[in-house]
Coordinates of C-alpha atoms in Angstrom, one line a residue:
Chain A
X1 CA 50.1 -148.7 -216.6
X2 CA 46.9 -150.3 -217.6
X3 CA 45.2 -148.8 -214.6
X4 CA 45.9 -145.3 -216.0
X5 CA 44.8 -146.1 -219.4
X6 CA 41.6 -147.8 -218.2
X7 CA 40.6 -145.0 -215.9
X8 CA 41.7 -142.2 -218.3
X9 CA 38.1 -140.7 -218.0
X10 CA 38.4 -140.5 -214.2
X11 CA 41.8 -138.9 -214.4
X12 CA 40.5 -136.4 -217.1
X13 CA 37.5 -135.5 -214.9
X14 CA 39.8 -135.0 -211.9
X15 CA 42.1 -132.8 -214.0
X16 CA 39.1 -130.7 -215.0
X17 CA 37.9 -130.2 -211.4
X18 CA 41.5 -129.2 -210.5
X19 CA 41.6 -126.8 -213.5
X20 CA 38.2 -125.4 -212.3
X21 CA 39.5 -124.8 -208.8
X22 CA 42.7 -123.2 -210.3
X23 CA 40.8 -120.9 -212.7
X24 CA 38.5 -119.5 -210.0
X25 CA 41.5 -119.2 -207.7
X26 CA 43.5 -117.4 -210.3
X27 CA 40.7 -114.8 -211.0
X28 CA 39.8 -114.4 -207.5
X29 CA 43.3 -114.1 -206.0
X30 CA 44.4 -111.7 -208.7
X31 CA 41.5 -109.4 -208.1
X32 CA 41.6 -109.6 -204.3
X33 CA 45.4 -109.4 -204.2
X34 CA 45.6 -106.3 -206.4
X35 CA 42.9 -104.6 -204.2
X36 CA 44.9 -105.4 -201.0
X37 CA 48.1 -104.1 -202.7
X38 CA 46.3 -100.9 -203.6
X39 CA 45.2 -100.6 -200.0
X40 CA 48.8 -101.1 -198.8
X41 CA 50.1 -98.3 -200.9
X42 CA 47.1 -95.9 -200.4
X43 CA 47.5 -92.6 -198.5
X44 CA 44.8 -93.8 -196.0
X45 CA 46.6 -95.1 -192.9
X46 CA 43.7 -97.3 -191.8
X47 CA 43.7 -99.1 -195.2
X48 CA 47.5 -99.5 -195.1
X49 CA 47.3 -101.1 -191.6
X50 CA 44.4 -103.3 -192.5
X51 CA 46.3 -104.5 -195.7
X52 CA 49.4 -105.2 -193.6
X53 CA 47.5 -107.3 -191.1
X54 CA 45.8 -109.2 -193.9
X55 CA 49.1 -110.1 -195.6
X56 CA 51.1 -110.9 -192.5
X57 CA 48.4 -113.1 -191.1
X58 CA 47.8 -115.1 -194.2
X59 CA 51.4 -115.3 -195.3
X60 CA 52.5 -116.8 -192.0
X61 CA 49.6 -119.3 -191.7
X62 CA 49.8 -122.7 -193.4
X63 CA 47.3 -123.0 -196.3
X64 CA 45.9 -126.1 -194.5
X65 CA 45.1 -124.1 -191.3
X66 CA 43.4 -121.5 -193.5
X67 CA 41.3 -124.1 -195.2
X68 CA 40.4 -125.8 -191.9
X69 CA 39.5 -122.5 -190.6
X70 CA 37.2 -121.6 -193.5
X71 CA 35.5 -125.1 -193.4
X72 CA 34.9 -124.9 -189.7
X73 CA 34.7 -121.2 -189.1
X74 CA 32.5 -119.8 -191.9
X75 CA 29.5 -121.9 -191.0
X76 CA 29.7 -120.5 -187.4
X77 CA 29.3 -117.0 -188.7
X78 CA 26.3 -118.0 -190.8
X79 CA 27.9 -118.7 -194.2
X80 CA 27.0 -122.1 -195.5
X81 CA 28.0 -123.0 -199.1
X82 CA 29.0 -126.3 -200.6
X83 CA 32.4 -127.4 -199.5
X84 CA 33.9 -126.8 -202.9
X85 CA 33.4 -123.0 -202.4
X86 CA 35.0 -123.1 -198.9
X87 CA 38.0 -124.7 -200.5
X88 CA 38.1 -122.2 -203.4
X89 CA 37.6 -119.2 -201.2
X90 CA 40.3 -120.4 -198.8
X91 CA 42.7 -120.8 -201.6
X92 CA 41.8 -117.3 -203.0
X93 CA 42.3 -115.6 -199.6
X94 CA 45.5 -117.4 -198.9
X95 CA 47.0 -116.7 -202.4
X96 CA 45.8 -113.1 -202.4
X97 CA 48.5 -112.3 -199.8
X98 CA 51.2 -113.4 -202.1
X99 CA 49.7 -111.8 -205.1
X100 CA 49.5 -108.5 -203.0
X101 CA 53.2 -108.7 -202.2
X102 CA 54.1 -109.4 -205.8
X103 CA 52.0 -106.4 -207.1
X104 CA 53.3 -104.2 -204.3
X105 CA 56.9 -105.1 -205.3
X106 CA 56.0 -104.3 -208.9
X107 CA 54.5 -100.9 -207.9
X108 CA 57.8 -100.2 -206.0
X109 CA 59.8 -101.1 -209.1
X110 CA 58.0 -98.5 -211.3
X111 CA 60.4 -95.5 -211.7
X112 CA 59.3 -92.6 -209.4
X113 CA 59.4 -90.4 -212.4
X114 CA 56.3 -92.0 -213.8
X115 CA 54.1 -91.2 -210.8
X116 CA 55.7 -87.8 -210.5
X117 CA 54.9 -87.1 -214.2
X118 CA 51.3 -88.4 -213.6
X119 CA 50.9 -86.0 -210.7
X120 CA 52.4 -83.2 -212.7
X121 CA 49.7 -83.5 -215.3
X122 CA 47.1 -83.4 -212.5
X123 CA 46.1 -87.0 -212.2
X124 CA 44.6 -87.9 -208.7
X125 CA 45.8 -90.9 -206.9
X126 CA 43.3 -93.6 -208.2
X127 CA 43.6 -92.7 -212.0
X128 CA 47.3 -92.5 -211.6
X129 CA 47.4 -96.0 -210.2
X130 CA 44.9 -97.2 -212.7
X131 CA 46.4 -95.7 -215.9
X132 CA 50.1 -95.1 -215.2
X133 CA 51.5 -97.2 -212.3
X134 CA 49.7 -100.6 -212.3
X135 CA 49.9 -101.3 -216.0
X136 CA 53.7 -100.9 -215.7
X137 CA 53.8 -102.6 -212.3
X138 CA 52.3 -105.8 -213.8
X139 CA 55.3 -106.3 -216.1
X140 CA 57.7 -106.1 -213.2
X141 CA 55.7 -108.4 -211.0
X142 CA 55.2 -111.2 -213.4
X143 CA 58.1 -113.4 -212.1
X144 CA 56.9 -113.3 -208.4
X145 CA 53.3 -113.5 -209.6
X146 CA 54.1 -116.6 -211.6
X147 CA 55.6 -118.1 -208.5
X148 CA 52.5 -117.3 -206.4
X149 CA 50.1 -118.7 -209.0
X150 CA 52.2 -121.9 -209.7
X151 CA 52.2 -122.4 -205.9
X152 CA 48.4 -122.0 -206.0
X153 CA 48.0 -124.8 -208.5
X154 CA 50.0 -127.1 -206.1
X155 CA 48.0 -125.9 -203.2
X156 CA 44.8 -126.9 -205.0
X157 CA 46.0 -130.5 -204.2
X158 CA 45.6 -129.7 -200.5
X159 CA 42.0 -128.5 -201.3
X160 CA 41.5 -131.9 -202.8
X161 CA 43.0 -133.7 -199.8
X162 CA 40.3 -132.1 -197.6
X163 CA 37.8 -134.0 -199.7
X164 CA 36.4 -131.5 -202.2
X165 CA 35.8 -134.6 -204.1
X166 CA 36.5 -135.4 -207.7
X167 CA 39.7 -133.4 -208.2
X168 CA 43.0 -134.9 -209.4
X169 CA 44.3 -135.7 -205.9
X170 CA 41.1 -137.4 -204.7
X171 CA 41.2 -139.6 -207.8
X172 CA 44.1 -141.4 -206.2
X173 CA 42.3 -141.9 -203.0
X174 CA 39.3 -143.2 -204.9
X175 CA 41.3 -145.8 -206.9
X176 CA 43.6 -147.0 -204.1
X177 CA 41.4 -147.0 -201.0
X178 CA 38.0 -147.5 -202.4
X179 CA 38.7 -149.8 -205.4
X180 CA 41.9 -151.4 -204.1
X181 CA 44.3 -150.8 -207.0
X182 CA 48.1 -150.8 -206.2
X183 CA 49.2 -147.4 -205.3
X184 CA 52.3 -146.9 -207.5
X185 CA 50.7 -146.8 -210.9
X186 CA 47.6 -144.8 -209.7
X187 CA 49.9 -142.2 -208.2
X188 CA 52.1 -142.0 -211.3
X189 CA 49.0 -141.0 -213.1
X190 CA 48.3 -138.3 -210.5
X191 CA 51.8 -137.0 -210.7
X192 CA 51.7 -136.9 -214.5
X193 CA 48.4 -135.0 -214.2
X194 CA 49.9 -132.3 -212.1
X195 CA 53.0 -132.0 -214.3
X196 CA 50.7 -131.7 -217.4
X197 CA 49.1 -128.8 -215.6
X198 CA 52.2 -127.2 -214.0
X199 CA 55.0 -127.5 -216.6
X200 CA 53.0 -125.7 -219.4
X201 CA 51.9 -123.0 -217.0
X202 CA 55.5 -122.4 -216.0
X203 CA 56.5 -122.2 -219.6
X204 CA 53.5 -119.8 -220.3
X205 CA 54.6 -117.5 -217.6
X206 CA 58.2 -117.6 -219.0
X207 CA 56.9 -116.6 -222.4
X208 CA 54.8 -113.8 -220.8
X209 CA 57.8 -112.6 -218.9
X210 CA 60.0 -112.4 -222.0
X211 CA 57.2 -110.7 -224.0
X212 CA 56.6 -108.0 -221.5
X213 CA 60.2 -107.5 -220.5
X214 CA 61.3 -103.9 -220.5
X215 CA 64.2 -103.1 -222.8
X216 CA 67.0 -102.5 -220.2
Chain B
X1 CA 61.1 -85.1 -191.9
X2 CA 57.7 -85.4 -193.6
X3 CA 56.2 -88.8 -194.4
X4 CA 55.5 -88.8 -198.1
X5 CA 55.5 -91.6 -200.6
X6 CA 56.8 -91.4 -204.1
X7 CA 53.2 -92.3 -205.1
X8 CA 51.5 -89.2 -203.8
X9 CA 52.3 -85.6 -202.8
X10 CA 52.3 -84.5 -199.3
X11 CA 48.6 -83.8 -198.8
X12 CA 47.4 -80.2 -198.1
X13 CA 44.7 -79.3 -195.6
X14 CA 41.8 -80.6 -197.7
X15 CA 43.7 -83.7 -198.6
X16 CA 44.5 -84.3 -194.9
X17 CA 40.8 -83.9 -194.0
X18 CA 39.8 -86.3 -196.8
X19 CA 42.3 -88.9 -195.6
X20 CA 41.0 -88.5 -192.0
X21 CA 37.5 -89.1 -193.1
X22 CA 38.5 -92.0 -195.3
X23 CA 40.4 -93.5 -192.3
X24 CA 37.4 -93.1 -190.0
X25 CA 35.1 -94.7 -192.5
X26 CA 37.5 -97.6 -193.2
X27 CA 37.9 -98.1 -189.4
X28 CA 34.2 -98.1 -188.9
X29 CA 33.5 -100.6 -191.6
X30 CA 36.2 -102.9 -190.3
X31 CA 35.0 -102.6 -186.7
X32 CA 31.5 -103.2 -188.0
X33 CA 32.6 -106.5 -189.8
X34 CA 34.4 -107.6 -186.6
X35 CA 31.3 -106.9 -184.5
X36 CA 29.1 -108.8 -186.9
X37 CA 31.4 -111.8 -186.8
X38 CA 31.5 -111.7 -183.0
X39 CA 27.8 -111.4 -182.7
X40 CA 27.3 -114.3 -185.1
X41 CA 29.8 -116.4 -183.1
X42 CA 28.1 -115.5 -179.8
X43 CA 24.8 -116.3 -181.3
X44 CA 25.9 -119.8 -182.1
X45 CA 27.5 -120.3 -178.7
X46 CA 31.1 -120.3 -180.1
X47 CA 32.4 -117.9 -177.5
X48 CA 31.2 -119.9 -174.5
X49 CA 33.7 -121.0 -171.9
X50 CA 32.6 -124.5 -172.4
X51 CA 34.3 -124.5 -175.8
X52 CA 37.2 -122.2 -175.0
X53 CA 37.8 -123.4 -171.4
X54 CA 40.1 -126.4 -172.2
X55 CA 42.3 -124.0 -174.2
X56 CA 42.5 -120.9 -172.1
X57 CA 41.3 -121.7 -168.6
X58 CA 44.0 -123.2 -166.3
X59 CA 41.2 -124.3 -163.8
X60 CA 39.4 -126.3 -166.5
X61 CA 40.0 -130.0 -165.8
X62 CA 40.9 -130.7 -169.4
X63 CA 43.4 -127.8 -169.7
X64 CA 46.5 -129.7 -168.7
X65 CA 45.6 -132.7 -170.8
X66 CA 44.9 -130.6 -173.8
X67 CA 48.1 -128.6 -173.7
X68 CA 50.2 -131.8 -172.9
X69 CA 48.8 -133.3 -176.0
X70 CA 48.9 -130.2 -178.1
X71 CA 52.4 -129.2 -176.8
X72 CA 53.7 -132.6 -178.0
X73 CA 52.3 -131.7 -181.4
X74 CA 54.2 -128.4 -181.3
X75 CA 57.4 -130.3 -180.6
X76 CA 56.8 -132.7 -183.5
X77 CA 56.1 -129.7 -185.8
X78 CA 59.4 -128.1 -184.8
X79 CA 61.4 -131.3 -185.0
X80 CA 60.1 -132.2 -188.4
X81 CA 60.7 -128.6 -189.6
X82 CA 64.2 -128.7 -188.1
X83 CA 65.2 -131.9 -189.7
X84 CA 63.7 -130.9 -193.0
X85 CA 65.5 -127.5 -193.3
X86 CA 68.9 -129.1 -192.4
X87 CA 68.4 -131.9 -195.0
X88 CA 67.1 -129.4 -197.5
X89 CA 70.1 -127.1 -197.2
X90 CA 72.5 -130.0 -197.5
X91 CA 70.7 -131.3 -200.6
X92 CA 70.2 -127.8 -202.0
X93 CA 73.9 -127.0 -201.7
X94 CA 74.7 -130.3 -203.5
X95 CA 72.1 -129.7 -206.2
X96 CA 73.4 -126.1 -206.8
X97 CA 77.0 -127.3 -207.0
X98 CA 76.0 -130.2 -209.3
X99 CA 74.1 -127.9 -211.6
X100 CA 76.9 -125.3 -211.7
X101 CA 79.7 -127.8 -212.3
X102 CA 77.8 -130.3 -214.5
X103 CA 79.0 -131.2 -217.9
X104 CA 77.0 -131.1 -221.1
X105 CA 75.4 -134.5 -220.5
X106 CA 74.6 -134.4 -216.8
X107 CA 73.2 -130.9 -216.8
X108 CA 69.9 -131.8 -218.5
X109 CA 69.4 -134.6 -216.0
X110 CA 69.8 -132.3 -213.0
X111 CA 67.6 -129.6 -214.6
X112 CA 65.0 -132.3 -215.4
X113 CA 65.1 -133.5 -211.7
X114 CA 64.8 -129.9 -210.5
X115 CA 61.8 -129.2 -212.8
X116 CA 60.2 -132.5 -211.7
X117 CA 60.5 -131.9 -208.0
X118 CA 59.3 -128.3 -208.5
X119 CA 56.2 -129.5 -210.4
X120 CA 54.9 -132.0 -207.9
X121 CA 52.8 -130.7 -205.1
X122 CA 54.3 -131.6 -201.7
X123 CA 51.1 -133.1 -200.5
X124 CA 51.2 -135.6 -203.4
X125 CA 54.8 -136.5 -202.7
X126 CA 54.0 -137.2 -199.1
X127 CA 50.9 -139.2 -200.0
X128 CA 52.8 -141.2 -202.7
X129 CA 55.6 -142.1 -200.2
X130 CA 53.1 -143.1 -197.5
X131 CA 51.2 -145.3 -199.9
X132 CA 54.0 -146.8 -202.1
X133 CA 56.8 -147.5 -199.6
X134 CA 54.7 -149.8 -197.4
X135 CA 53.6 -151.7 -200.6
X136 CA 57.3 -152.6 -201.1
X137 CA 57.7 -153.4 -197.4
X138 CA 59.8 -150.3 -197.0
X139 CA 57.7 -148.9 -194.2
X140 CA 59.5 -146.1 -192.3
X141 CA 58.4 -144.0 -189.3
X142 CA 55.7 -141.6 -190.4
X143 CA 57.8 -138.4 -189.7
X144 CA 60.1 -139.5 -192.6
X145 CA 57.3 -139.4 -195.2
X146 CA 56.8 -135.8 -194.2
X147 CA 60.5 -134.9 -194.0
X148 CA 61.3 -136.5 -197.3
X149 CA 58.4 -134.9 -199.0
X150 CA 59.3 -131.4 -197.7
X151 CA 63.0 -131.9 -198.3
X152 CA 62.6 -132.9 -201.9
X153 CA 60.5 -129.9 -202.7
X154 CA 62.4 -127.2 -200.7
X155 CA 65.9 -128.4 -201.7
X156 CA 65.2 -127.2 -205.2
X157 CA 64.2 -123.7 -203.9
X158 CA 67.2 -123.7 -201.7
X159 CA 69.5 -124.7 -204.6
X160 CA 68.3 -121.6 -206.4
X161 CA 69.0 -119.5 -203.4
X162 CA 72.5 -121.1 -203.1
X163 CA 73.2 -120.5 -206.8
X164 CA 72.3 -116.8 -206.5
X165 CA 74.4 -116.6 -203.3
X166 CA 77.4 -118.1 -205.0
X167 CA 77.0 -115.8 -207.9
X168 CA 76.8 -112.9 -205.5
X169 CA 80.3 -113.6 -204.1
X170 CA 82.8 -111.4 -206.1
X171 CA 84.7 -113.3 -208.8
X172 CA 87.9 -112.0 -207.3
X173 CA 87.5 -114.3 -204.3
X174 CA 87.6 -117.4 -206.5
X175 CA 90.4 -116.0 -208.6
X176 CA 92.5 -115.2 -205.5
X177 CA 91.8 -118.6 -204.1
X178 CA 93.0 -120.3 -207.3
X179 CA 96.0 -118.0 -207.4
X180 CA 97.3 -119.1 -204.1
X181 CA 97.1 -122.7 -205.3
X182 CA 93.8 -124.0 -203.9
X183 CA 92.1 -126.6 -206.1
X184 CA 88.7 -125.5 -207.6
X185 CA 86.9 -127.8 -205.1
X186 CA 88.7 -126.4 -202.0
X187 CA 88.4 -122.8 -203.2
X188 CA 84.6 -123.3 -203.4
X189 CA 84.4 -125.1 -200.1
X190 CA 86.9 -122.9 -198.1
X191 CA 86.5 -119.5 -199.7
X192 CA 83.3 -119.0 -201.7
X193 CA 80.7 -121.1 -199.9
X194 CA 81.3 -119.6 -196.4
X195 CA 80.8 -116.1 -197.8
X196 CA 77.8 -117.2 -200.0
X197 CA 76.0 -118.7 -197.0
X198 CA 76.4 -115.5 -195.0
X199 CA 74.8 -113.6 -198.0
X200 CA 72.0 -116.3 -198.2
X201 CA 71.1 -116.2 -194.6
X202 CA 68.0 -113.8 -194.9
X203 CA 66.6 -115.9 -197.8
X204 CA 67.3 -119.2 -196.0
X205 CA 65.3 -118.1 -192.9
X206 CA 62.5 -116.9 -195.1
X207 CA 62.5 -120.4 -196.6
X208 CA 62.4 -121.8 -193.1
X209 CA 59.0 -120.1 -192.7
X210 CA 57.7 -122.0 -195.7
X211 CA 59.1 -125.3 -194.5
X212 CA 57.4 -124.7 -191.1
X213 CA 54.1 -124.0 -192.8
X214 CA 54.4 -127.1 -195.0
X215 CA 54.9 -129.4 -191.8
X216 CA 51.2 -128.9 -191.3
X217 CA 50.7 -131.3 -194.3
X218 CA 51.6 -134.0 -191.8
X219 CA 47.9 -134.3 -191.1
X220 CA 47.7 -136.3 -194.5
X221 CA 49.7 -139.1 -192.9
X222 CA 48.4 -138.4 -189.3
X223 CA 51.9 -137.6 -188.0
X224 CA 51.1 -136.2 -184.6
X225 CA 52.1 -132.5 -185.5
X226 CA 50.2 -129.5 -184.4
X227 CA 47.4 -129.7 -187.0
X228 CA 46.7 -133.4 -186.8
X229 CA 46.8 -133.4 -183.0
X230 CA 44.6 -130.3 -183.1
X231 CA 42.2 -132.4 -185.4
X232 CA 42.1 -135.2 -182.8
X233 CA 41.7 -132.7 -179.9
X234 CA 38.9 -130.9 -181.8
X235 CA 37.0 -134.2 -182.2
X236 CA 37.2 -135.1 -178.5
X237 CA 36.4 -131.6 -177.2
X238 CA 34.0 -130.9 -180.0
X239 CA 35.4 -127.4 -180.6
X240 CA 37.1 -127.3 -184.1
X241 CA 36.7 -123.5 -184.5
X242 CA 38.5 -122.8 -181.3
X243 CA 41.3 -125.4 -181.8
X244 CA 42.1 -124.3 -185.4
X245 CA 42.1 -120.7 -184.2
X246 CA 44.8 -121.5 -181.7
X247 CA 46.8 -123.6 -184.3
X248 CA 46.7 -120.6 -186.6
X249 CA 47.8 -118.2 -183.9
X250 CA 50.7 -120.5 -183.0
X251 CA 51.9 -120.8 -186.5
X252 CA 51.6 -117.1 -187.1
X253 CA 53.5 -116.2 -184.0
X254 CA 56.4 -118.5 -184.7
X255 CA 56.6 -117.3 -188.3
X256 CA 56.4 -113.7 -187.5
X257 CA 59.4 -114.1 -185.1
X258 CA 61.3 -116.0 -187.9
X259 CA 60.4 -113.2 -190.4
X260 CA 61.6 -110.6 -187.9
X261 CA 64.9 -112.5 -187.5
X262 CA 65.2 -112.7 -191.3
X263 CA 64.8 -108.9 -191.6
X264 CA 67.2 -108.3 -188.9
X265 CA 69.9 -110.5 -190.5
X266 CA 69.3 -108.8 -193.7
X267 CA 69.8 -105.3 -192.2
X268 CA 72.9 -106.5 -190.4
X269 CA 74.2 -107.9 -193.7
X270 CA 73.5 -104.6 -195.5
X271 CA 75.3 -102.7 -192.7
X272 CA 78.4 -104.9 -192.8
X273 CA 78.7 -104.9 -196.6
X274 CA 78.3 -101.1 -196.6
X275 CA 80.9 -100.4 -193.9
X276 CA 83.4 -102.6 -195.8
X277 CA 82.8 -100.4 -198.8
X278 CA 80.7 -102.9 -200.6
X279 CA 83.8 -104.7 -201.9
X280 CA 81.7 -105.4 -205.0
X281 CA 79.5 -107.7 -203.0
X282 CA 76.0 -107.6 -204.3
X283 CA 73.4 -109.0 -201.9
X284 CA 70.6 -107.6 -204.0
X285 CA 71.5 -110.3 -206.6
X286 CA 69.8 -112.6 -204.2
X287 CA 66.5 -110.9 -205.1
X288 CA 66.8 -112.8 -208.4
X289 CA 66.1 -116.0 -206.4
X290 CA 62.4 -117.0 -206.5
X291 CA 60.2 -116.0 -203.7
X292 CA 62.6 -114.3 -201.5
X293 CA 61.6 -112.3 -198.5
X294 CA 59.5 -109.1 -198.5
X295 CA 61.5 -106.5 -200.5
X296 CA 59.5 -103.7 -198.9
X297 CA 59.5 -101.7 -202.0
X298 CA 57.5 -98.6 -201.1
X299 CA 60.0 -96.2 -199.7
X300 CA 58.7 -93.7 -197.1
X301 CA 61.3 -91.0 -196.7

């Protein structure tokens, strides 16, 4: 256990990088996922088809392959950024498909009377979604959304395994392979780090779910 | 029958024209993006037969060697996914039954175990196993690091599915089983579980898609599955873009088929429960399980 205490700084830095990846991933995938969900319920067939292809492709592809593809594919179409951003954007794009499905199921759960009433008072499609349907849909989609975002936190470890460098997962590689410490205590530290991140996030989503629950 | 959604009225002539224009614009923009990508790829020589040849051209001298190697990887992927899902279902049923029948003292232990396994990323579990077990001279074949890691994680998700499935079997079934003198254990095993598993089938197949995706984490321990063999092939042929493209296509194809089967089995399930008058069976209770299949919520009438 001394190893964990002695390298607490390293672990804390790793945790911070992981949190950074997750916060960018959270913001990015929520925005992108909601946009794709709107495309999938829009009256424009081309948008619906594009959204469906987007979701089916990403949902059925392992996040590892998506990340590999971003790291090796994007430079080939002239996009060169530090590896960190390949990792983050791969994570965002992958998670967006799950966020989209969560938001879409939320939109489906809003009573038809709501959108009918919105149309009856003359709201066009976009303001109807913006002011009436999506605010209510977000309550219904908090449980699946929480699942998608918790999965994203765990997937951030895969981003680290690719060698983003400095995140919680790569701390273990640094300490065991490079500095030759025994694996067990080092990895217990890493596991604790992820639990510190994931368990409170899960509880937070639970609270959010109860707070926003509709009286039924 | 007109195609309208609950979200918008059936468009009139002006609305239809707007939708056509919007559709055309969207299509143009997407085709434009695709063209840009293709031009950029061609510009960097990524579309050349030199790079694609070993993958798509049977006359290429490396074609056979590549697919032999790569096909072996596909077999490894399927094998590890198959073993993982079977073990995960067994462990999942056990966990669900343990959680449902646990007493006051053992329940927190089981819940703590479930929360722990749910909180650790699979990639960390696999890495821990591959690093720690050899340290204690417990080295096992590489496939088992992958299988154990995946099983431990997915068993928890499957336990939730099983729990929802068991709850979806009408209470009368248990009561009737107990009434004819079966012990609680036998009524669960002979009466409730078989019906529950039938109800769970769609959710289980959807879970199999996730298991299959997670086998790609085998690259962490260099277990020769699709992705890590692709990695090696890409290094030798110097065409990472092309190889990872093919890996992605294979995964997507297999998973789309699995998703299709899941949807079919769900449709079949809905049909049979409806023709039997429902009998109080409630497959929709399965939707309470986390991350079930696509509920396809927008109804087009």
